[in-house]
Structures are given as structure tokens and as C-alpha cells.
Amino acid sequence: IEEDASLIVHHYTMNSSFDIQVLLSGENASIDYFYSILNEQDHTLSFDIVDEASNTSSRIVNHGVAIGDGTLLFDINPSVLKDSELCCCNQENSIINLGEGEVTICPNLLIDHYNVSSSHSAYIGTFSEELLFYLMSRGLSREVSFALLLQHFLVKDVEKLSEVFPQFLEKLKDL
């Protein structure tokens, strides 16, 4: 991504592995990447981002739902090079594990400059009982509450997704 350019990506997938590489090569370049996967088999998301210019920004949000006994791995590797300063490098990684498979998040930060803002998070688990209770206290069944949380976790804009990837939504209805 070159100088003063900005990229926003919404990436939805089922049962797929990806190796994504992004180079922020110009000052003020930025990327917001939202990745959601519904996983039943063995898959890996490998995501490498290199900030080689100053004043760059990256926000990576990865959400996965693992069902069945497959493995799911998020291997996220943003790096800020030695001569790059004032970069903002953030990542959020969450996997809801509904099956018996092994799920792993490797939220790495490879920072080679002191004047950088960066953060990362990793969550593996399920939805809290408090969230479910809150929705159920509003008159929704446990199943409907869970389905709403699951759908919002994976898909923030359902209207746009239903046009692009209806199979994804159909699979969510089956859970």
C-alpha cells in the first residue's frame, strides 16, 4: 500500500487456509482488515504485515468459529522496521470453539522501533453466560440468543454479506 493510500477489506470464508501478505510501503498508508472464518476442518490463517514507512496504520481483526474436530490456527505477524516510526499496529484475534478441535492464536508483534503504538489480543472460548442471560432476559430463547451472538461475532454487516456470500449465512443458520 503506497503513500496516503487506505485499504479496507472484509474477508469471509469457510474451511479455507490463507497466507496474506501486506506491505505498507508509503507514509500514511493504512489497512483495516476484517477476517471471519467458519471452520470445520484443518486450516491456517497466516497474516504478515510489514510497516516499512513512517506514520502507517494497520488494524487486523480476525474472528473464527471452530466446529467439529478440525484445527484452526491464526498466525499473525505484523512487523515495524527499524526506520519506521509513529506507526500504529493493532490486532484483535478471537476464536469461538464449538467443537472438539484444537484452536491456536499466535498474536505476534515484531517491533524494531521504540516510537510505535501497538497492541494485540487473543481470546479462545465461547460466549459468556452474562451475554446470553442478558439477551434471554429480553425474551429471547437461549438458542436465538446464541445465534444472534454468533452471527454478530462473524458478520457485522449481514445485509452486505448476504449479497456476496449467502452460503456463509446458511451455514450459520444450521449451528
Short mmCIF file of C-alpha atoms in Angstrom, two decimals, residues 56-172:
data_model
loop_
_atom_site.label_atom_id
_atom_site.label_comp_id
_atom_site.label_asym_id
_atom_site.label_seq_id
_atom_site.Cartn_x
_atom_site.Cartn_y
_atom_site.Cartn_z
CA THR A 56 1.46 3.84 8.83
CA SER A 57 -1.55 2.22 10.43
CA SER A 58 -2.82 -1.35 10.48
CA ARG A 59 -5.85 -2.78 12.22
CA ILE A 60 -6.36 -6.51 11.83
CA VAL A 61 -9.49 -8.16 13.27
CA ASN A 62 -9.73 -11.95 12.98
CA HIS A 63 -12.80 -13.85 14.16
CA GLY A 64 -13.22 -17.58 13.80
CA VAL A 65 -15.78 -20.17 14.78
CA ALA A 66 -14.47 -23.72 15.00
CA ILE A 67 -16.98 -26.55 14.76
CA GLY A 68 -16.26 -30.23 14.55
CA ASP A 69 -12.83 -31.67 15.27
CA GLY A 70 -10.67 -29.70 12.84
CA THR A 71 -7.81 -27.42 13.81
CA LEU A 72 -7.78 -23.67 13.34
CA LEU A 73 -4.63 -21.55 13.64
CA PHE A 74 -4.30 -17.77 13.45
CA ASP A 75 -0.62 -16.87 12.95
CA ILE A 76 -0.47 -13.06 12.84
CA ASN A 77 2.90 -11.36 12.30
CA PRO A 78 2.92 -7.59 11.93
CA SER A 79 6.40 -6.07 11.85
CA VAL A 80 7.57 -2.49 12.09
CA LEU A 81 11.02 -1.96 10.62
CA LYS A 82 13.84 -0.11 12.35
CA ASP A 83 13.48 3.14 10.37
CA SER A 84 9.68 3.28 10.64
CA GLU A 85 8.33 5.48 13.40
CA LEU A 86 4.96 6.76 14.55
CA CYS A 87 3.28 3.60 13.28
CA CYS A 88 0.09 2.21 14.74
CA CYS A 89 -0.10 -1.57 14.62
CA ASN A 90 -3.12 -3.27 16.23
CA GLN A 91 -4.64 -6.73 16.06
CA GLU A 92 -7.63 -8.45 17.65
CA ASN A 93 -7.99 -12.22 17.42
CA SER A 94 -10.88 -14.31 18.72
CA ILE A 95 -11.96 -17.90 18.16
CA ILE A 96 -15.18 -19.38 19.46
CA ASN A 97 -14.59 -23.12 19.79
CA LEU A 98 -17.83 -25.08 19.48
CA GLY A 99 -16.24 -28.44 18.71
CA GLU A 100 -13.53 -30.78 19.88
CA GLY A 101 -10.81 -29.45 17.58
CA GLU A 102 -7.62 -27.68 18.55
CA VAL A 103 -7.56 -23.91 18.06
CA THR A 104 -4.50 -21.69 18.41
CA ILE A 105 -3.78 -17.97 18.15
CA CYS A 106 -0.23 -16.66 17.74
CA PRO A 107 -0.58 -12.84 18.05
CA ASN A 108 3.00 -11.78 17.40
CA LEU A 109 4.30 -8.22 17.31
CA LEU A 110 7.72 -7.75 15.72
CA ILE A 111 8.54 -4.14 16.57
CA ASP A 112 12.01 -2.77 15.80
CA HIS A 113 11.38 0.89 16.71
CA TYR A 114 10.58 2.44 20.09
CA ASN A 115 8.23 5.19 18.82
CA VAL A 116 5.30 2.93 17.83
CA SER A 117 1.82 2.29 19.18
CA SER A 118 0.88 -1.37 19.06
CA SER A 119 -1.48 -3.81 20.70
CA HIS A 120 -2.69 -7.34 20.30
CA SER A 121 -5.31 -9.55 21.86
CA ALA A 122 -6.20 -13.21 21.72
CA TYR A 123 -9.36 -14.88 23.01
CA ILE A 124 -10.33 -18.52 22.71
CA GLY A 125 -13.52 -19.71 24.33
CA THR A 126 -17.23 -19.25 24.00
CA PHE A 127 -19.74 -16.52 24.74
CA SER A 128 -20.12 -15.55 28.38
CA GLU A 129 -23.17 -16.66 30.28
CA GLU A 130 -23.77 -12.99 31.15
CA LEU A 131 -24.22 -12.09 27.48
CA LEU A 132 -26.60 -14.97 26.93
CA PHE A 133 -28.51 -14.15 30.12
CA TYR A 134 -28.88 -10.51 29.06
CA LEU A 135 -30.45 -11.45 25.73
CA MET A 136 -32.61 -14.13 27.33
CA SER A 137 -33.86 -11.59 29.89
CA ARG A 138 -35.22 -9.64 26.92
CA GLY A 139 -37.48 -12.56 25.97
CA LEU A 140 -35.25 -14.44 23.55
CA SER A 141 -34.66 -18.17 23.86
CA ARG A 142 -31.15 -19.45 24.59
CA GLU A 143 -30.88 -20.77 21.02
CA VAL A 144 -31.92 -17.47 19.43
CA SER A 145 -29.61 -15.52 21.78
CA PHE A 146 -26.68 -17.76 20.88
CA ALA A 147 -27.45 -17.48 17.15
CA LEU A 148 -27.55 -13.67 17.34
CA LEU A 149 -24.23 -13.51 19.20
CA LEU A 150 -22.63 -15.92 16.75
CA GLN A 151 -23.88 -14.06 13.69
CA HIS A 152 -22.76 -10.67 15.02
CA PHE A 153 -19.37 -12.10 16.03
CA LEU A 154 -18.66 -13.26 12.48
CA VAL A 155 -20.62 -10.80 10.37
CA LYS A 156 -21.01 -7.15 11.29
CA ASP A 157 -22.99 -6.14 8.18
CA VAL A 158 -25.35 -9.01 7.37
CA GLU A 159 -27.10 -7.16 4.54
CA LYS A 160 -23.90 -6.75 2.52
CA LEU A 161 -22.72 -10.27 3.25
CA SER A 162 -26.00 -11.88 2.16
CA GLU A 163 -25.44 -10.41 -1.30
CA VAL A 164 -21.85 -11.61 -1.57
CA PHE A 165 -21.68 -14.90 0.31
CA PRO A 166 -25.11 -16.44 1.03
CA GLN A 167 -23.62 -19.90 1.78
CA PHE A 168 -21.87 -18.43 4.81
CA LEU A 169 -25.17 -17.22 6.28
CA GLU A 170 -26.90 -20.51 5.50
CA LYS A 171 -24.24 -22.42 7.41
CA LEU A 172 -24.62 -20.08 10.39
#
